[in-house]
Coordinates of C-alpha atoms in Angstrom, one line a residue:
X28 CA -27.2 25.8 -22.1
X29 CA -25.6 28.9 -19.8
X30 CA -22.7 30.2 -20.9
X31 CA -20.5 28.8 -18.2
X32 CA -21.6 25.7 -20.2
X33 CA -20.4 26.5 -23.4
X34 CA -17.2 27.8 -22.3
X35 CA -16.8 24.5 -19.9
X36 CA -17.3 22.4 -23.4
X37 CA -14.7 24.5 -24.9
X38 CA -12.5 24.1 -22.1
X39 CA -13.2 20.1 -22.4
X40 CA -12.9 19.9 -26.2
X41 CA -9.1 21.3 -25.5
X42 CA -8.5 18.4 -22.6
X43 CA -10.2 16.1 -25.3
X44 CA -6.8 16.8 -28.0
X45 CA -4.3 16.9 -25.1
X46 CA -5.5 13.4 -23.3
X47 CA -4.9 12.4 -27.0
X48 CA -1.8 13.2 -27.5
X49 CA -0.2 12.8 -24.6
X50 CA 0.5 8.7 -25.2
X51 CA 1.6 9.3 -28.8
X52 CA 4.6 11.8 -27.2
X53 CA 5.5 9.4 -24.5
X54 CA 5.6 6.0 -27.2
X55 CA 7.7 8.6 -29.1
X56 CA 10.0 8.6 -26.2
X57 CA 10.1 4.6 -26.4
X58 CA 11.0 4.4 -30.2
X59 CA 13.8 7.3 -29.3
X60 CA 15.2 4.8 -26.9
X61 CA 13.6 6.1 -23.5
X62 CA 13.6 2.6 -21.1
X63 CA 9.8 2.6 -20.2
X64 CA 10.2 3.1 -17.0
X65 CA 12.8 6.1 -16.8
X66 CA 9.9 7.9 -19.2
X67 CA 7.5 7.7 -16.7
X68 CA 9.1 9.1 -14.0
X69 CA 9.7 11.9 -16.7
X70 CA 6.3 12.2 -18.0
X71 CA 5.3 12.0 -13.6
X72 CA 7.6 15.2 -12.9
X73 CA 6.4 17.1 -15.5
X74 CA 2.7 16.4 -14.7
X75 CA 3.8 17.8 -11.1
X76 CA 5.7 20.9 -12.1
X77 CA 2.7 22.0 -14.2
X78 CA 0.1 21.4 -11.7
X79 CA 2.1 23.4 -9.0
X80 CA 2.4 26.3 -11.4
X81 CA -0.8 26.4 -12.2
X82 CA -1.8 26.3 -8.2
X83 CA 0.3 29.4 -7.6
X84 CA -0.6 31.3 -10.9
X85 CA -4.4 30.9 -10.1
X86 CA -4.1 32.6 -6.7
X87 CA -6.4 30.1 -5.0
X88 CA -5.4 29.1 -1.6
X89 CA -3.2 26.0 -1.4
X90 CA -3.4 25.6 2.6
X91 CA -5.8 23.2 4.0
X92 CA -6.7 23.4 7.4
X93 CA -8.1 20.5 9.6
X94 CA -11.6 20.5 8.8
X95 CA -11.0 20.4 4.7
X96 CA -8.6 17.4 4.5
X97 CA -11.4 15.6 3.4
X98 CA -11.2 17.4 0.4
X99 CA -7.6 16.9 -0.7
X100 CA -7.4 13.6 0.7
X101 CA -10.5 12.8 -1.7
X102 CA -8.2 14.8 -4.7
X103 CA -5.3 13.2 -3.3
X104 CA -7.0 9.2 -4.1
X105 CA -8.1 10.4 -7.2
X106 CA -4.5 11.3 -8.5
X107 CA -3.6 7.3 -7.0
X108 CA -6.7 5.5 -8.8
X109 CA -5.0 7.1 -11.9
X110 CA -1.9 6.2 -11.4
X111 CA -3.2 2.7 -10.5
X112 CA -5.5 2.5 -13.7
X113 CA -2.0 3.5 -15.8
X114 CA 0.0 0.7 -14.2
X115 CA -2.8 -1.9 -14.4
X116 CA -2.7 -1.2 -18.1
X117 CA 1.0 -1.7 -18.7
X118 CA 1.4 -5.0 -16.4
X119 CA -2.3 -6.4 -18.1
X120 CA -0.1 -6.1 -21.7
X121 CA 2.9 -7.7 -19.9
X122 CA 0.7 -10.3 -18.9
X123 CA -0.2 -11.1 -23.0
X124 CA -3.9 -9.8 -22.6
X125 CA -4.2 -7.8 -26.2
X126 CA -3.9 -4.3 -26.4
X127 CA -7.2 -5.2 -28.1
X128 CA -9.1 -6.7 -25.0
X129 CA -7.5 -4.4 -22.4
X130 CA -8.2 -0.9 -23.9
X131 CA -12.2 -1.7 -24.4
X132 CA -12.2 -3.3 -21.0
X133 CA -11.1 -0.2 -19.5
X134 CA -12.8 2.3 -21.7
X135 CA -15.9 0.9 -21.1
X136 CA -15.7 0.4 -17.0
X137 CA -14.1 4.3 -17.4
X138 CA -17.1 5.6 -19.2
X139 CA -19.7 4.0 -17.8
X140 CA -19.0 3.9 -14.1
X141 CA -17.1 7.6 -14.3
X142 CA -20.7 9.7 -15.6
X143 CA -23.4 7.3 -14.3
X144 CA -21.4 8.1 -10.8
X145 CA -20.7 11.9 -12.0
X146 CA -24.8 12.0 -12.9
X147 CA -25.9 10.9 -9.4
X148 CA -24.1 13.3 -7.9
X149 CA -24.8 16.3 -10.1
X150 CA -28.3 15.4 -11.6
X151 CA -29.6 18.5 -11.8
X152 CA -26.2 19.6 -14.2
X153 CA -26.9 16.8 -17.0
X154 CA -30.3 15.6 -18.9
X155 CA -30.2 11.9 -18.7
X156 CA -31.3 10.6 -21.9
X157 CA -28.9 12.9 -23.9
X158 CA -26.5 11.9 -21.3
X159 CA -26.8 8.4 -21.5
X160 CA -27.2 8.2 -25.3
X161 CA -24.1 9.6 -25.2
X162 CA -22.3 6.7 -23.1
X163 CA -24.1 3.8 -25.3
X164 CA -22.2 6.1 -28.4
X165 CA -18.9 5.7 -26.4
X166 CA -19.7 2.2 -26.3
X167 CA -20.3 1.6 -29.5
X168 CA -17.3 3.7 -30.9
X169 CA -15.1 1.3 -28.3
X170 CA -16.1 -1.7 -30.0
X171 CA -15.9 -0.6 -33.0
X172 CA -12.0 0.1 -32.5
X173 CA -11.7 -3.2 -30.8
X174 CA -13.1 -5.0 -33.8
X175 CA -10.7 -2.2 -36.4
X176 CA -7.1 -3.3 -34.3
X177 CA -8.2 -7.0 -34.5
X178 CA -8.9 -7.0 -38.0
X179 CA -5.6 -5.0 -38.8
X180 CA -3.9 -7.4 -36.7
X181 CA -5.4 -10.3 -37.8
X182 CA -4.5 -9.0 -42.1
X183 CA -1.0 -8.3 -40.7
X184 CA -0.8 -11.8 -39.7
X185 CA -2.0 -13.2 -42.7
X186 CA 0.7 -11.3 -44.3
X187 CA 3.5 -12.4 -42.4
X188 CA 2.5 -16.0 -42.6
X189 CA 2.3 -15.7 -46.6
X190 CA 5.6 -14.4 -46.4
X191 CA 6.9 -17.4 -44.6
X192 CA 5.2 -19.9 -46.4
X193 CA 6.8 -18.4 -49.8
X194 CA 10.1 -18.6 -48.1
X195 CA 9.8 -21.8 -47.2
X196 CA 9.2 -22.9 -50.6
X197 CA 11.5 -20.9 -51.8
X198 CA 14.5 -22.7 -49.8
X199 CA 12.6 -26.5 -50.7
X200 CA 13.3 -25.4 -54.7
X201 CA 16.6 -24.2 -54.1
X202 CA 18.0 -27.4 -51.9
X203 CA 20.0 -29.8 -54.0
X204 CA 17.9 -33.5 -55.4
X205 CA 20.4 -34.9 -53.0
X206 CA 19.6 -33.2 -49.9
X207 CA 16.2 -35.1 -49.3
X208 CA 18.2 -38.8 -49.2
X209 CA 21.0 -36.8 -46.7
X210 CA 18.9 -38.7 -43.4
X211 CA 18.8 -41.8 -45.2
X212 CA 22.4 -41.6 -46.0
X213 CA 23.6 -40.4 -42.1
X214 CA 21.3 -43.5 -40.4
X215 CA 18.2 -44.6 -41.9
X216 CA 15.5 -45.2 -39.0
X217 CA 17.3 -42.9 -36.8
X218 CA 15.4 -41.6 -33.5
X219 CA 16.5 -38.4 -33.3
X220 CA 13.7 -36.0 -33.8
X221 CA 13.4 -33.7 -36.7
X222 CA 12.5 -30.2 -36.3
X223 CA 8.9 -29.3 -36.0
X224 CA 8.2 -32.6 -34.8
X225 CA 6.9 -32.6 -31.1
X226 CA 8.0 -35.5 -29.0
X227 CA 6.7 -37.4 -25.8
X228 CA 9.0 -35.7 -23.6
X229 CA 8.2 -32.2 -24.9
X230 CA 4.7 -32.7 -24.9
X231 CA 4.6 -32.0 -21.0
X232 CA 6.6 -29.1 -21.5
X233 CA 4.6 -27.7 -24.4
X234 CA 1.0 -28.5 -22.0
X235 CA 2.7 -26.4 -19.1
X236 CA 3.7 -23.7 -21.0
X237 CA 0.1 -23.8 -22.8
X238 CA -1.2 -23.4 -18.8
X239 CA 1.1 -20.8 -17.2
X240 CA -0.1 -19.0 -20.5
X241 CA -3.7 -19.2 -19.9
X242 CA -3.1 -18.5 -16.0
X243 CA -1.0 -15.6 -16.6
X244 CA -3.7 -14.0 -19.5
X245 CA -6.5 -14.6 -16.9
X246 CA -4.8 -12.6 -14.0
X247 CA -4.3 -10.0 -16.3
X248 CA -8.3 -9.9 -17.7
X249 CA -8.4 -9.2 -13.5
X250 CA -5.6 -6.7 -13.6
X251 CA -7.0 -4.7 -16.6
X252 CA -10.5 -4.9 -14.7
X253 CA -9.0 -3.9 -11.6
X254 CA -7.5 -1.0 -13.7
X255 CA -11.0 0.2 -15.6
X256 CA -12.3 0.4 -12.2
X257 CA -9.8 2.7 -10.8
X258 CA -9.9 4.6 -14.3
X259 CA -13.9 4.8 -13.2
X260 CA -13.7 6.5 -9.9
X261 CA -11.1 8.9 -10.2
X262 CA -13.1 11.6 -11.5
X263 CA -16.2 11.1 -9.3
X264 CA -13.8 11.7 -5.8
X265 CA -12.1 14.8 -8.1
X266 CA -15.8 15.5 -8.4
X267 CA -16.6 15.0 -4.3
X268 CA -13.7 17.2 -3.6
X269 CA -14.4 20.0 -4.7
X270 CA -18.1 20.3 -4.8
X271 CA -18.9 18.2 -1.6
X272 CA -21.9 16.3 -3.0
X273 CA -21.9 14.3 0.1
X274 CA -21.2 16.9 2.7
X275 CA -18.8 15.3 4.1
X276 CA -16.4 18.4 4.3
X277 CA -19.1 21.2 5.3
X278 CA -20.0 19.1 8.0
X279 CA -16.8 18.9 9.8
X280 CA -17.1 22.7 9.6
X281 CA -15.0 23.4 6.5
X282 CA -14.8 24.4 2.7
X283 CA -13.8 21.9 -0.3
X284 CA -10.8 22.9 -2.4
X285 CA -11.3 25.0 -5.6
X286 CA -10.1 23.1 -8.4
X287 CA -6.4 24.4 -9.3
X288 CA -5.7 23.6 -6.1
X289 CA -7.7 19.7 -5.5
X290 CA -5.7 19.3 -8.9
X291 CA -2.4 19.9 -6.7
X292 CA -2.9 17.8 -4.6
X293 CA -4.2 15.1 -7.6
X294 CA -1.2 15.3 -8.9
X295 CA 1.3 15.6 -5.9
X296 CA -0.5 12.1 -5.2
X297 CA -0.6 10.7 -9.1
X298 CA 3.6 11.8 -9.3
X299 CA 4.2 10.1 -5.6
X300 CA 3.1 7.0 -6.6
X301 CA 4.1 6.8 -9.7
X302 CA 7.9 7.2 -8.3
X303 CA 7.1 4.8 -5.9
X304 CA 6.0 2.2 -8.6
X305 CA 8.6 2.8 -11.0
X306 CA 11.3 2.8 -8.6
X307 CA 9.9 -0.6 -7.2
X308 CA 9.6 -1.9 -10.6
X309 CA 13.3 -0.6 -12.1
X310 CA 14.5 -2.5 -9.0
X311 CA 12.2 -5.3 -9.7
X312 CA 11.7 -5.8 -13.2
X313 CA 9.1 -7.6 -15.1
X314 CA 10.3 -11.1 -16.8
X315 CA 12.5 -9.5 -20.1
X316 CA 13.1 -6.1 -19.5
X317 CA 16.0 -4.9 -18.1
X318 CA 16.9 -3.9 -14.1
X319 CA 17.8 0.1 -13.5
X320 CA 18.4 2.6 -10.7
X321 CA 17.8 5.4 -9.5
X322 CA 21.5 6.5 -10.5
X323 CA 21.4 5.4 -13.7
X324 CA 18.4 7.1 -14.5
X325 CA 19.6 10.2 -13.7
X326 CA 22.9 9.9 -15.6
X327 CA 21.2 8.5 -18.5
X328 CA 21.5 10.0 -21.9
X329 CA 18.7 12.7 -23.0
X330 CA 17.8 10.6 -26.0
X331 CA 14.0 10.9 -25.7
X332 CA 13.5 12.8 -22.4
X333 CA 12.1 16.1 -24.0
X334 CA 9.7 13.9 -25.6
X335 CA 8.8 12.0 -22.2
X336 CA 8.6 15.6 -20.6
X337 CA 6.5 17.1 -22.9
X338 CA 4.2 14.5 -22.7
X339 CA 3.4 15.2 -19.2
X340 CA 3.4 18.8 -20.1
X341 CA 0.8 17.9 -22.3
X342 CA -1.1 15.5 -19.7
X343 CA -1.3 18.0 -17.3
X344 CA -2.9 20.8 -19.5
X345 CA -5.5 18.1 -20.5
X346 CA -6.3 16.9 -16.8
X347 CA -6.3 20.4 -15.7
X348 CA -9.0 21.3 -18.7
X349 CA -10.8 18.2 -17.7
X350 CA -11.3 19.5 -14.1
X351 CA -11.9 22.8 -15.0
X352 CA -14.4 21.8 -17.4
X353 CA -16.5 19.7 -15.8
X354 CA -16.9 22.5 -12.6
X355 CA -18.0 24.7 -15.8
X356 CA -20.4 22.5 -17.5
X357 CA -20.7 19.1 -14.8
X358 CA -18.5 16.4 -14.1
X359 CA -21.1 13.6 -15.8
X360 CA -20.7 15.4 -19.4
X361 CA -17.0 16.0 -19.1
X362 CA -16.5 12.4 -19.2
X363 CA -16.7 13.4 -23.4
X364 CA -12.9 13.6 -23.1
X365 CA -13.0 10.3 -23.1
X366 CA -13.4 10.2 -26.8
X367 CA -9.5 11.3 -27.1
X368 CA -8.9 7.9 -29.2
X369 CA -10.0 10.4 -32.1
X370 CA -7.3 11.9 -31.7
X371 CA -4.7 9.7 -30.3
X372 CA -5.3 7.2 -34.1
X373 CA -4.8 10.4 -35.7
X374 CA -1.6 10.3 -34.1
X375 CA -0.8 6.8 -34.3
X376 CA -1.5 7.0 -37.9
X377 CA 0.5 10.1 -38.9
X378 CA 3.8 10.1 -36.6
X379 CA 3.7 6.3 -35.4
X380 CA 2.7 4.0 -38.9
X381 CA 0.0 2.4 -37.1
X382 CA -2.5 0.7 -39.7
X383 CA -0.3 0.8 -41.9
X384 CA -1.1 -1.3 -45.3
X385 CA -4.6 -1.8 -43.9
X386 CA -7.6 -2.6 -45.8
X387 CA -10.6 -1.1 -46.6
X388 CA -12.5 -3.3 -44.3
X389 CA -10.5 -1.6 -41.5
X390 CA -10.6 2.3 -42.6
X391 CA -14.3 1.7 -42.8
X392 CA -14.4 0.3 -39.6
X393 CA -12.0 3.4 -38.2
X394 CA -14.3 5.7 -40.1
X395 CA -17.2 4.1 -38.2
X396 CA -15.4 4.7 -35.0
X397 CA -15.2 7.8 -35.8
X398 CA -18.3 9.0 -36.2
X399 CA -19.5 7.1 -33.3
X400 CA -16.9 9.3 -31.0
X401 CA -18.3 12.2 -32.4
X402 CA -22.0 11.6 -31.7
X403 CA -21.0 11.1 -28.3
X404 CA -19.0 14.2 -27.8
X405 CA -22.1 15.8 -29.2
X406 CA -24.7 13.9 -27.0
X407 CA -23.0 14.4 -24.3
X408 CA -21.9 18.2 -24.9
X409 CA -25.7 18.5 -25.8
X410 CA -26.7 17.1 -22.3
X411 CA -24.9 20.4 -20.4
X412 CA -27.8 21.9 -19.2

C-alpha cells in the first residue's frame, strides 16, 4: 500500500465516526422536540454551508466552463440519489416496513452495487478478493444486526405483553363477586357485543384494514428498494466526476472537477432537493403528523436546532472525508465507511437507551456484528493497493 493509501484509510476511518454520528445528533433533535421535517432543512443547510467553505478554503477552482458540466452535473445527481435514498427511508418507515427490513435492504443494495460499480471503474486501485471478502463481511455484519433489533424487539414485546396480562388479572381479582352477574342483571341474552368480541359487520372492516396494510408495507419494500438503489449509485457518479472513468468529460474537450469542488456542487444539489421535499411535504404531510410552513419554521423555537445543525456539520465533514478518501486510496474500498453502524449503536446505546434491558442473546449477537464490521473495514482497508 502507497502512502496516499494509508493516509486515504485514515482520512476514511474519520468519515467512518462522522457518518455514524451524524443520525444519533439529528434523532437528538427529535426527542428535544425538533418536528422532523424542520430538522432536515436544518441538518440540509448546514451540510451546504460547510461544503461551500470547504470549496473556497481549498483554493480549487469552483467555475465550470462548458465542456466540464458533465462533471458537476454527474456530482450534482449524486448529491440528489442521496437525498432520494434519505427520503425513501423515512417514507418506507411511514409506510410500516420495520426499521429492521428497511435498513438491511438498503445496506446491502448500498454496499454491494456502490464498490462492485466503484471496482469496475478503478480496478487497477483495489485487489478483488480482499475486496470482495470484504463486502460478503458487510453482509454478514448487516444480518447480523437485522437478526440483533428483531430479537430485542421481539423480548421487548414479550415484556410488554406479560405486563398486560398481569394487569389484566390483576383488575379480574380486584372486581367485586357481583360484577360477573352485572350483564345478566341489565338483560340477559342481550345482542349487544362485548368488547374484544368481533362482529359480522366489523369483520369487513377488520379484512380491509388487514389489506390496505399489506398494500401499503408492500409499496414501501419498493420504496426502501428504490432507496438502496439510489444509496448504490451515488458514490460511483461522485466517482465519474471527478476521475472521468468513462471519458465522457475529456472528450468534450474538458477537465473533471477536483473533489472539494464536485462535493459543491453534491451538496448544492443534496440541500436543493432536500428543501424542495421538505417544503412539499410540510405542506403535504404524511397521514398523522402535523402540517407546517415555511413561516413557521422560521419563527419556531430553537429547542433542538443546534443539535439538527450540528448534525449536518457533522455529515458534511464525513461525506467530505469519504470523497477525499476514496480519491486517496479508490472509491471501491472507501465504501468501508459503510460500516458506521459501529458507531452509530455505540451511540444509540449510550445517549439514546437503545437495547436497553436486552438479553444476552442480543449483546452476543451485537458483539458478533461487531466483529463482522470490523473484518470488513480491515478487508477492505487491506484491498488499497
Amino acid at each position: 500500500m502507497s502512502d496516499g493509501g494509508s493516509l486515504g484509510i485514515g482520512v476514511l476511518l474519520l468519515s467512518l465516526v462522522a457518518l455514524g454520528s451524524w443520525p444519533a445528533l439529528l434523532d437528538l433533535a427529535f426527542l428535544r422536540g425538533r418536528p422532523p421535517s424542520h430538522a432536515y432543512l436544518d441538518y440540509a443547510t448546514a451540510v451546504l454551508q460547510v461544503a461551500t467553505s470547504f470549496a473556497l478554503a481549498s483554493g480549487q477552482p469552483l467555475s465550470v466552463s462548458s465542456e466540464s458540466w458533465a462533471s458537476a452535473g454527474l456530482a450534482a445527481v449524486g448529491g440528489c440519489l442521496l437525498m432520494l435514498g434519505n427520503l425513501s427511508m423515512q417514507r418506507a418507515l411511514l409506510l410500516g416496513v420495520p426499521l429492521t427490513i428497511v435498513l438491511p435492504l438498503q445496506g446491502s443494495l448500498t454496499v454491494v452495487l456502490g464498490t462492485s460499480i466503484n471496482y469496475v471503474l478503478q480496478p487497477e486501485r483495489s485487489e478483488p478478493r480482499r475486496l470482495f471478502a470484504g463486502v460478503a463481511a458487510f453482509l454478514v455484519a448487516i444480518a447480523l444486526s437485522a437478526t440483533a433489533h428483531v430479537a430485542h424487539e421481539r423480548q421487548a414485546a414479550n415484556r410488554r405483553e406479560r405486563r398486560r396480562r398481569r394487569k389484566r388479572q390483576h383488575a379480574a381479582s380486584c372486581r367485586p363477586c357481583c360484577g360477573a352477574q352485572a350483564p345478566l342483571v341489565n338483560g340477559a341474552g342481550s345482542s349487544t357485543p362485548q368488547a374484544g368480541e368481533l362482529t359480522i359487520e366489523s369483520a369487513p372492516a377488520a379484512d380491509a384494514a388487514t389489506t390496505t396494510a399489506t398494500a401499503n408495507a408492500t409499496t414501501g419494500l419498493f420504496v426502501a428498494a428504490a432507496g438502496g438503489l439510489c444509496f448504490g449509485f451515488f458514490s460511483p457518479c461522485f466517482n465519474l466526476a471527478v476521475n472521468d472513468e468513462l471519458g465522457w468529460v475529456r472528450q468534450s474537450g474538458g477537465a473533471p472537477l477536483k473533489v472539494f469542488a464536485a462535493n459543491l456542487y453534491f451538496c448544492v444539489a443534496f440541500a436543493l432537493s432536500a428543501w424542495a421535499a421538505n417544503l412539499a411535504l410540510m405542506r403535504w404531510p404524511p397521514p398523522g403528523t402535523q402540517r407546517s410552513s415555511l413561516s413557521e419554521y422560521a419563527s419556531s423555537p430553537s429547542d433542538g436546532r443546534w443539535l439538527a445543525l450540528l448534525s449536518g456539520v457533522v455529515c458534511a465533514i464525513g461525506n467530505a472525508a469519504q470523497f477525499v478518501g476514496g480519491d486517496m486510496a479508490g472509491f471501491a474500498s472507501a465504501d468501508l465507511v459503510q460500516a458506521f453502524p459501529i458507531v452509530g449503536t455505540v451511540w444509540g446505546v449510550a445517549c439514546l437507551g437503545e437495547f436497553r434491558k436486552a438479553s444476552s442473546r442480543v449483546y452476543v449477537l451485537l458483539a458478533a456484528m461487531y466483529g463482522a464490521f470490523l473484518s470488513a473495514v480491515a478487508l477492505l482497508a487491506w484491498s488499497v493497493r
